[in-house]
Coordinates of C-alpha atoms and ligand atoms in Angstrom, one line a residue:
X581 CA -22.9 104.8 217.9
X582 CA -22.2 101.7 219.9
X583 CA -20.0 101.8 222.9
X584 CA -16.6 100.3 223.4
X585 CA -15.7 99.2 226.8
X586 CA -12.7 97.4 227.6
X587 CA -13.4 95.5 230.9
X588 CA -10.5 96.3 233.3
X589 CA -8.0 93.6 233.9
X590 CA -5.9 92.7 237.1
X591 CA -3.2 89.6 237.1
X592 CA -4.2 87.0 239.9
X593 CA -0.9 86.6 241.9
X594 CA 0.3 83.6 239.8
X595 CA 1.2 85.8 237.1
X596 CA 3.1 87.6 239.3
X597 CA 5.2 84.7 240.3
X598 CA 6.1 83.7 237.0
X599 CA 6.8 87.4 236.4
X600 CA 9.9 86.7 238.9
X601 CA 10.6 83.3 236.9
X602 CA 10.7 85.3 233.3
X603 CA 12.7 88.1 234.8
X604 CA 15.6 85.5 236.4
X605 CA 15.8 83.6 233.1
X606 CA 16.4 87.2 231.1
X607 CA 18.7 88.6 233.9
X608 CA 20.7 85.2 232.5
X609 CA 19.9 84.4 229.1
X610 CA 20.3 88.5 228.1
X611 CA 23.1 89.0 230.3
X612 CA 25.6 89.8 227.0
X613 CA 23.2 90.9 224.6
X614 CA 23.8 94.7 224.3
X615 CA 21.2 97.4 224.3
X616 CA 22.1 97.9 220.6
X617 CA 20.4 94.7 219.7
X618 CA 17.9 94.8 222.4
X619 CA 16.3 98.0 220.4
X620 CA 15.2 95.3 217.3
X621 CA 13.1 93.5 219.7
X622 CA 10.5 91.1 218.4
X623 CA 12.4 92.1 215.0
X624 CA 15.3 90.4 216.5
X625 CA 15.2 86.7 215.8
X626 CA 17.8 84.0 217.1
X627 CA 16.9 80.1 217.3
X628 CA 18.7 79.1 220.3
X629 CA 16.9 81.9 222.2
X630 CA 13.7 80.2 220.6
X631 CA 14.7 76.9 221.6
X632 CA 15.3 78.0 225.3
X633 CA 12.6 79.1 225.7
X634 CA 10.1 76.2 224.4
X635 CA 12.0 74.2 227.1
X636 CA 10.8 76.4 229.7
X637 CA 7.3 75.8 228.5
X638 CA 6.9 79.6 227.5
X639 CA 5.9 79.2 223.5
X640 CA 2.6 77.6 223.2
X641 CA 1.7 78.1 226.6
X642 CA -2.0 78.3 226.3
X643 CA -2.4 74.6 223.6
X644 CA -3.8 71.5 224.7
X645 CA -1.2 69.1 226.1
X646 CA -1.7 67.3 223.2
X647 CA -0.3 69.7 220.9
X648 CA 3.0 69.9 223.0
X649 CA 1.1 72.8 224.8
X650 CA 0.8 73.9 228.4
X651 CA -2.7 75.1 229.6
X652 CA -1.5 77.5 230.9
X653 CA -4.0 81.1 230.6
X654 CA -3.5 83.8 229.1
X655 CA -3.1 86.4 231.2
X656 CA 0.3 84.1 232.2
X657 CA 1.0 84.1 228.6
X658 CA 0.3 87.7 229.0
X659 CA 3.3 88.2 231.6
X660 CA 5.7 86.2 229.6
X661 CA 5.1 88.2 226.6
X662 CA 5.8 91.6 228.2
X663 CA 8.8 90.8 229.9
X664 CA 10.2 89.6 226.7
X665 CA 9.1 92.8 224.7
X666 CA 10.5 94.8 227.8
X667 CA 13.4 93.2 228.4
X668 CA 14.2 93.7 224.0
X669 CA 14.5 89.6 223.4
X670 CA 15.1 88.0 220.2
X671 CA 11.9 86.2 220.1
X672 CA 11.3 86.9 216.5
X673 CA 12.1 83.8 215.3
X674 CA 8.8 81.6 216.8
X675 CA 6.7 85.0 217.4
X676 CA 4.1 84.4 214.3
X677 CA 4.1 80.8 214.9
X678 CA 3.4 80.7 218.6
X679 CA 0.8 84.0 218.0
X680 CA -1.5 82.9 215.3
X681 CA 0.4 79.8 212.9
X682 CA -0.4 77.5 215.9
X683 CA -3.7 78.6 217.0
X684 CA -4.8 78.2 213.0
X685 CA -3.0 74.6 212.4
X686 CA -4.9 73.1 215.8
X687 CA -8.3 74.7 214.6
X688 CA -8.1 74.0 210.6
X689 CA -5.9 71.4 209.8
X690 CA -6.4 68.0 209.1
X691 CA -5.8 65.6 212.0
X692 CA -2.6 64.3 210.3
X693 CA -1.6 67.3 210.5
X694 CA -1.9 69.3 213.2
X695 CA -0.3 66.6 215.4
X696 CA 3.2 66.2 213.2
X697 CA 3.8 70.3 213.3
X698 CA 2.5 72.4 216.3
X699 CA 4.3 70.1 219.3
X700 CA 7.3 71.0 217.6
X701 CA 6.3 75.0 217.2
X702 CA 6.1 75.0 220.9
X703 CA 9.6 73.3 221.5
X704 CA 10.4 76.0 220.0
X705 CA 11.8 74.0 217.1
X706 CA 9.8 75.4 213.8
X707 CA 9.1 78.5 212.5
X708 CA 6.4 80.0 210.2
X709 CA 6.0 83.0 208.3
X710 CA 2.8 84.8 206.6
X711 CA 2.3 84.7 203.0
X712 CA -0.9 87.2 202.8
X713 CA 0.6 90.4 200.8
X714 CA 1.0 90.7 197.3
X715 CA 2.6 93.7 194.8
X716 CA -1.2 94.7 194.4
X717 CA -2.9 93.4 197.5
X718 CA -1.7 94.6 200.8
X719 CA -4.8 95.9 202.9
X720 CA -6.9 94.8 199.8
X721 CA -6.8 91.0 200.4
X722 CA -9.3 89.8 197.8
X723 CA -6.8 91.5 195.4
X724 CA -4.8 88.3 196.2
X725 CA -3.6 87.1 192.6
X726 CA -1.3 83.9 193.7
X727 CA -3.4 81.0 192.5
X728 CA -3.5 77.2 193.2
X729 CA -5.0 75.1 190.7
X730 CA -5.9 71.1 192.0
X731 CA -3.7 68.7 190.3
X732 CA -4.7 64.8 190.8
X733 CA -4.3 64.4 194.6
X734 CA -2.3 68.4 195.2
X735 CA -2.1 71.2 194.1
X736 CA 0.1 73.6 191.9
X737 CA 0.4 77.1 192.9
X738 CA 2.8 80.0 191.4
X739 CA 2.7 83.9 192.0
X740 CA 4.6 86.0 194.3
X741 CA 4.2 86.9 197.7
X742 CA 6.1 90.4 199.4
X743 CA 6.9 91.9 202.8
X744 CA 6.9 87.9 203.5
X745 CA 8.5 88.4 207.4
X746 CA 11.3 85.9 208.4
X747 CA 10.5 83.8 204.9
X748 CA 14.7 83.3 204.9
X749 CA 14.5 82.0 208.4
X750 CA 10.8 80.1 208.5
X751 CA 9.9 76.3 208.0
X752 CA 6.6 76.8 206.9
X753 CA 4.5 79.8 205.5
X754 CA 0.8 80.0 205.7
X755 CA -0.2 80.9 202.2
X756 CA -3.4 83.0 201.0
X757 CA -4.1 81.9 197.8
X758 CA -7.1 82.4 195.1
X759 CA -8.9 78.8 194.4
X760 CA -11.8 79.7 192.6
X761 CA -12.4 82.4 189.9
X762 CA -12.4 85.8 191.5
X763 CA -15.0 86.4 188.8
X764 CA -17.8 85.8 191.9
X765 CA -19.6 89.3 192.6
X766 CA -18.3 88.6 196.4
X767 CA -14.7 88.9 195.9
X768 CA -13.6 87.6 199.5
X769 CA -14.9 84.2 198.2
X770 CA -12.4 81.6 196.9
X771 CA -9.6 82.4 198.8
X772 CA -7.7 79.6 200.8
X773 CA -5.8 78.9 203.0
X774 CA -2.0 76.7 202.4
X775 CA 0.9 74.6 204.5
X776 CA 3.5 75.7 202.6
X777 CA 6.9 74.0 203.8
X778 CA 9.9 76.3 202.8
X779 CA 12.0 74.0 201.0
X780 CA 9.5 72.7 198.5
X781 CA 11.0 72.7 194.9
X782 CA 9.8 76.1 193.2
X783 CA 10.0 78.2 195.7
X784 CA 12.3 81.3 195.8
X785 CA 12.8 83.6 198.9
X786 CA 14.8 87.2 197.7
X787 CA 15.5 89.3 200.4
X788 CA 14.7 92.8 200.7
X789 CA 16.2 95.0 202.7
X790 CA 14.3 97.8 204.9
X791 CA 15.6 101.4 205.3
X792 CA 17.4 100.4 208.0
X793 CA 19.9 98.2 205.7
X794 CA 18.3 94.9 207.5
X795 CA 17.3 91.7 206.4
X796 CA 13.6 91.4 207.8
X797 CA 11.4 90.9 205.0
X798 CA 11.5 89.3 201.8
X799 CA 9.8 88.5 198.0
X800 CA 8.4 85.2 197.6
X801 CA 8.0 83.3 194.2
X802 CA 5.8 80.1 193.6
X803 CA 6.4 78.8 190.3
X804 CA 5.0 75.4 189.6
X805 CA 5.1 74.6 193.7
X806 CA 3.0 71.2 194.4
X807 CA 1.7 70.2 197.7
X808 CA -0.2 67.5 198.4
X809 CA -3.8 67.7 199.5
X810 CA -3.1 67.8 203.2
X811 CA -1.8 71.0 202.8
X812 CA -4.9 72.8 202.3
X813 CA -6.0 74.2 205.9
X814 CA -9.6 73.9 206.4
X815 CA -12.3 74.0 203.8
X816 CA -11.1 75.1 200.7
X817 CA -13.1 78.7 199.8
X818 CA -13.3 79.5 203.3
X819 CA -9.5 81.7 203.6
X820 CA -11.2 84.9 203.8
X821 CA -13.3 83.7 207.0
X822 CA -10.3 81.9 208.5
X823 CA -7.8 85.0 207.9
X824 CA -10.0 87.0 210.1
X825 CA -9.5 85.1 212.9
X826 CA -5.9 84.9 212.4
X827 CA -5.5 89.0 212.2
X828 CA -7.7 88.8 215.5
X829 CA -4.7 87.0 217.1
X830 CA -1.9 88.6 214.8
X831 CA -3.3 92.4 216.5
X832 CA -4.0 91.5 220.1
X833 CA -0.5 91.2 221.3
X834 CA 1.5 93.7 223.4
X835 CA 3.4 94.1 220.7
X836 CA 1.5 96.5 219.7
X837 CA 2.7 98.8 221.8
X838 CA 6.0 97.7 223.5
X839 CA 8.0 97.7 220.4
X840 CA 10.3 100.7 221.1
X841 CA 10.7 100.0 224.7
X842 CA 14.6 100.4 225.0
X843 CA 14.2 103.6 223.8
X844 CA 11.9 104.9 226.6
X845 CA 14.4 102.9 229.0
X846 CA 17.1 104.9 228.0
X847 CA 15.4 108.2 227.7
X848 CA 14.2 107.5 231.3
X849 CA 17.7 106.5 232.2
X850 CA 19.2 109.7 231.0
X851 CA 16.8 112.0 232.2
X852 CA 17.5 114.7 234.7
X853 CA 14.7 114.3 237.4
X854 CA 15.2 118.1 238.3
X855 CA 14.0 119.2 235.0
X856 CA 10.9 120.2 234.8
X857 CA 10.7 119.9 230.6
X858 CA 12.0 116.2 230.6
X859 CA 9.8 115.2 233.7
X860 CA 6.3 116.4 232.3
X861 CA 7.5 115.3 228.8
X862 CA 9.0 111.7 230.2
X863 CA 5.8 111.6 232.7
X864 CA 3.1 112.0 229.9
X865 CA 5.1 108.9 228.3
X866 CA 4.8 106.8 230.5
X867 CA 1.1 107.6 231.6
X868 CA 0.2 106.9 227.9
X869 CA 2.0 103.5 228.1
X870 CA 0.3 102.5 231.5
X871 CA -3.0 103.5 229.5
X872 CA -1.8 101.1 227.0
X873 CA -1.2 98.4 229.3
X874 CA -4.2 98.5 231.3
X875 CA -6.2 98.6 227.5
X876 CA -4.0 95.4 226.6
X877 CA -4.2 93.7 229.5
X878 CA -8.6 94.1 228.8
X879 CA -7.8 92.4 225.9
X880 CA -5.9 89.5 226.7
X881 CA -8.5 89.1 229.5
X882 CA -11.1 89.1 226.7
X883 CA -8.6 86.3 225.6
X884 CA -8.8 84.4 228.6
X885 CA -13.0 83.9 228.0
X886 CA -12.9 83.1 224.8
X887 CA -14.5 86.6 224.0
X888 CA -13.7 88.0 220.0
X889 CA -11.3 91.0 220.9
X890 CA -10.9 92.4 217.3
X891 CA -12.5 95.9 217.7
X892 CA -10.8 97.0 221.2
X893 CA -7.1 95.0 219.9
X894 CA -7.4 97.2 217.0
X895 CA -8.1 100.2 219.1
X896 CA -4.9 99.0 221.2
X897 CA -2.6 98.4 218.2
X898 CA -3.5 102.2 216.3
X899 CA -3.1 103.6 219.6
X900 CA 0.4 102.1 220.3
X901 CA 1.7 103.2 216.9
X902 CA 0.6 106.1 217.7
X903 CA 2.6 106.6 221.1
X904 CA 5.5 105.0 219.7
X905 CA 5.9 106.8 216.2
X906 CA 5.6 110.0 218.8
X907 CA 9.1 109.0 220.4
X908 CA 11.8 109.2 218.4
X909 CA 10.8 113.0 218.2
X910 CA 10.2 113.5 221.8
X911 CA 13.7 111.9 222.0
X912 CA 15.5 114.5 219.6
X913 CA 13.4 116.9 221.3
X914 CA 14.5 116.4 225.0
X915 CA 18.1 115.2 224.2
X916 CA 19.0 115.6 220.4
X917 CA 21.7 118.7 221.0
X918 CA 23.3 116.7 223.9
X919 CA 23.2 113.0 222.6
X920 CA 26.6 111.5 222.5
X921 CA 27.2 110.2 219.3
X922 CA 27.2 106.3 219.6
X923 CA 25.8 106.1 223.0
X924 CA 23.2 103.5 223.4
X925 CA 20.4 106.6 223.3
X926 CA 22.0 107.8 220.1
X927 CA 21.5 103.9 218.6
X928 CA 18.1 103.8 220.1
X929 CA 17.0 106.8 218.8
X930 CA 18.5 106.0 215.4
X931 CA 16.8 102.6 215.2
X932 CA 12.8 103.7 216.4
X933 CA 13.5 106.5 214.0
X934 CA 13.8 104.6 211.3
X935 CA 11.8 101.7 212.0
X936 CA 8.2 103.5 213.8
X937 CA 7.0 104.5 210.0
X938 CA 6.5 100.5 209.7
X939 CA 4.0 100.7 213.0
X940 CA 1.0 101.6 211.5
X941 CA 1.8 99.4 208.3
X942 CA 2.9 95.9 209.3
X943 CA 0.0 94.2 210.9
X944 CA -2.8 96.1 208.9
X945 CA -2.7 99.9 208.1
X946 CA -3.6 102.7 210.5
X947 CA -6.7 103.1 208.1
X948 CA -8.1 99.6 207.9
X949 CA -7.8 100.1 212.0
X950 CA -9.6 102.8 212.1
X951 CA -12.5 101.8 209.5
X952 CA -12.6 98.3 211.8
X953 CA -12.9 100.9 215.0
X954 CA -15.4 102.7 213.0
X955 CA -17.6 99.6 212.1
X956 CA -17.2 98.3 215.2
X957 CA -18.8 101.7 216.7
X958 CA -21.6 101.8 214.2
X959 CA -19.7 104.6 213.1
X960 CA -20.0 103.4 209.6
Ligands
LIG623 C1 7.6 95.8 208.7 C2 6.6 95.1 207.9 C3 6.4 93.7 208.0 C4 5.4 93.1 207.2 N1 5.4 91.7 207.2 C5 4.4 91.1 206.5 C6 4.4 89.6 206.5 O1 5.1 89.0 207.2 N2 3.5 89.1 205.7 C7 2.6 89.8 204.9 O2 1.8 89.1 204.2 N3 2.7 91.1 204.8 C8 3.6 91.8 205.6 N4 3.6 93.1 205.5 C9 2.8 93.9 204.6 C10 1.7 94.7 205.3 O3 0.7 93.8 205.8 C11 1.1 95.6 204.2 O4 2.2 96.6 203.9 C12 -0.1 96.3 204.6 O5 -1.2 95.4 204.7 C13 -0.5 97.4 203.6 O6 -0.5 96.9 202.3 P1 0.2 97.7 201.2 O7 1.6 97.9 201.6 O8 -0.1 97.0 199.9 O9 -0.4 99.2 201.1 P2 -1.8 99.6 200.5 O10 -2.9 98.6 200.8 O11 -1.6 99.8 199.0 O12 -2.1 100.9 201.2 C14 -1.4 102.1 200.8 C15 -2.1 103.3 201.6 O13 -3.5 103.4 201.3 C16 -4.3 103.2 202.5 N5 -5.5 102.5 202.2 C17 -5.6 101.3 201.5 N6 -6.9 100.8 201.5 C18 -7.6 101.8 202.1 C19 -9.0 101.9 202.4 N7 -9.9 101.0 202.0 N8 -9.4 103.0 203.1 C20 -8.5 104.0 203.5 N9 -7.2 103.9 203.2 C21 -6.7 102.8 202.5 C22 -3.5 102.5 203.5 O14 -3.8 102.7 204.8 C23 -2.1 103.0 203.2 O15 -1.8 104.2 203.8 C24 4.6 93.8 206.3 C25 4.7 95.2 206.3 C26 5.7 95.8 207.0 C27 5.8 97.3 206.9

């Protein structure tokens, strides 16, 4: 067995700085929103927020200048990140873009491109969404049926994408889609990567709603949908490869584990410090989470030198479902006889009730985590 260490991680006093910075803007900007909403978190998704904050410079924050980025590192990404997570924002609207659709345009597609989209992600301006599952390929990738077949200088693609994110509110998708035969004895091969822009003739985006009556996700049908050449990201074949780094990105986030957070706010807010139940119970919570953070913070340091951090984020991710699927019984359990119906801990113990069974399914199951931790390990 190979050993996992996660190098401890400490912000240099500029993060802390721009910590204040974040936490004036929210005090502001979130002034009226009420805790009801703040408990859909990066679920929550509202385009002015978005906006606001690409003019602060906070979406994009690590991308060359010349992609309408900042330089900024990391770890000051890092900051921003959690104080929106903790604070409940409605930063769903840019999160996929500004996490992985703008990392993948600047590294695999073409120069004339690149350029046109991604300054405009981080002005907070354009929004993507993720076209990877299918009705019979969610963890199972190479199961991917949607096909694009060239066509003079394009290409024609139909099939049906699901569980497509913010399709109804996204510009763009980034498709995975079979190009060759999947007849190859490698069936990972012939997958590829596409721009797809949202309002290209043939597309249709159906809403489904979740068990909590919402409008998150959706079906996506391509029938007879063309794009031109330059929509094809990177070498065509090479998907599989290039979706690997993506997921890198799409499971290193503090996300991962700050996704109920106004929950444990108001849990803490209603407990009684002088008993002894609700301060070992409350305690052990927030220990776990401060395990959580110092993990998380490892791996946006391993972020911050370029370092791969697939194994330890997905130890971080299958970890923070974990924690946070264990709340919304700890809740019941420490308040559910005196919760007053239609306080803001009755809605925020109705909402993580019903949304934690997604935790350790969106994002890549808490199986494939655990056979990733496992590999990683040279467990199997
Ligand atoms: C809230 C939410 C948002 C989502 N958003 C998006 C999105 O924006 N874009 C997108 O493309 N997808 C999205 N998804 C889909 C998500 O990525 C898939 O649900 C996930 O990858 C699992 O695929 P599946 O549902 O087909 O389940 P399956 O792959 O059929 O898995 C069913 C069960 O079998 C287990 N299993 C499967 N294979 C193995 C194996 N090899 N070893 C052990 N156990 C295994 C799984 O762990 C799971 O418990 C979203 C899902 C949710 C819940």
């Amino acid at each position: 067995m190979r050993a996992l260490s996660i190098e401890p991680c400490s912000l240099p006093p500029a993060c802390e700085a721009l910590r204040t910075e974040v936490r004036a803007f929210l005090a502001e900007a979130m002034a009226d929103v009420p805790p009801e909403r703040r408990n859909r978190n990066w679920s929550g998704a509202d385009a002015d927020f978005s906006r606001r904050l690409g003019e602060r410079g906070w979406i994009g924050m690590t991308w060359p200048r010349r992609y309408g980025g900042h330089e900024r590192s990391a770890l000051e990404r890092y900051v921003v990140l959690e104080e929106l997570l903790a604070a409940g924002a409605p930063v769903g609207a840019h999160w996929v873009a500004d996490r992985q659709s703008g990392p993948l345009l600047m590294r695999f597609a073409p120069e004339t491109l690149a350029p046109r989209i991604v300054p405009r992600i981080a002005r907070g301006e354009v929004f993507f969404c993720i076209g990877m599952s299918e009705p019979d390929a969610g963890s199972d990738l190479a199961s991917i049926r949607t096909r694009a077949e060239k066509k003079g200088d394009g290409w024609v693609i139909n099939g049906r994408k699901v569980w497509t994110s913010g399709a109804h509110r996204a510009h763009y998708m980034i498709a995975l889609v079979r190009t060759g035969t999947d007849r190859s004895a490698d069936r990972h091969q012939g997958l590829s990567q596409f721009l797809v822009d949202m309002r290209t003739p043939g597309l249709t985006v159906r809403p489904i709603l979740n068990q909590l009556g919402d409008h998150d996700f959706n079906e996506v049908t391509f029938d007879d949908v063309w794009l031109p050449d330059e929509c094809l990201i990177g070498a065509e074949g090479q998907g599989w490869q290039q979706v690997g780094a993506e997921l890198a990105f799409e499971r290193s986030g503090p996300e991962r584990y700050l996704s109920c957070t106004q929950l444990l706010l108001e849990m803490l807010d209603q407990a009684d410090a002088a008993d002894p139940r609700q301060a070992e119970a409350l305690g052990r919570v927030v220990a776990q989470y401060g395990t959580l953070r110092q993990m998380s913070l490892g791996v946006a340091g391993m972020l911050a030198r370029g370092d791969n951090p697939a194994l330890p984020a997905a130890l971080v991710k299958d970890q923070g479902a974990l924690v946070e699927q264990a709340m919304p019984d700890l809740a019941h359990a420490l308040f559910g006889d005196r919760v007053h119906p239609g306080s803001t801990l009755d809605q925020a113990m109705r909402y993580a009730t019903l949304s934690v069974p997604s935790f350790s399914l969106r994002g890549g199951t808490r199986e494939i985590l655990r056979g990733i931790i496992a590999k990683g390990l040279d467990l199997k």
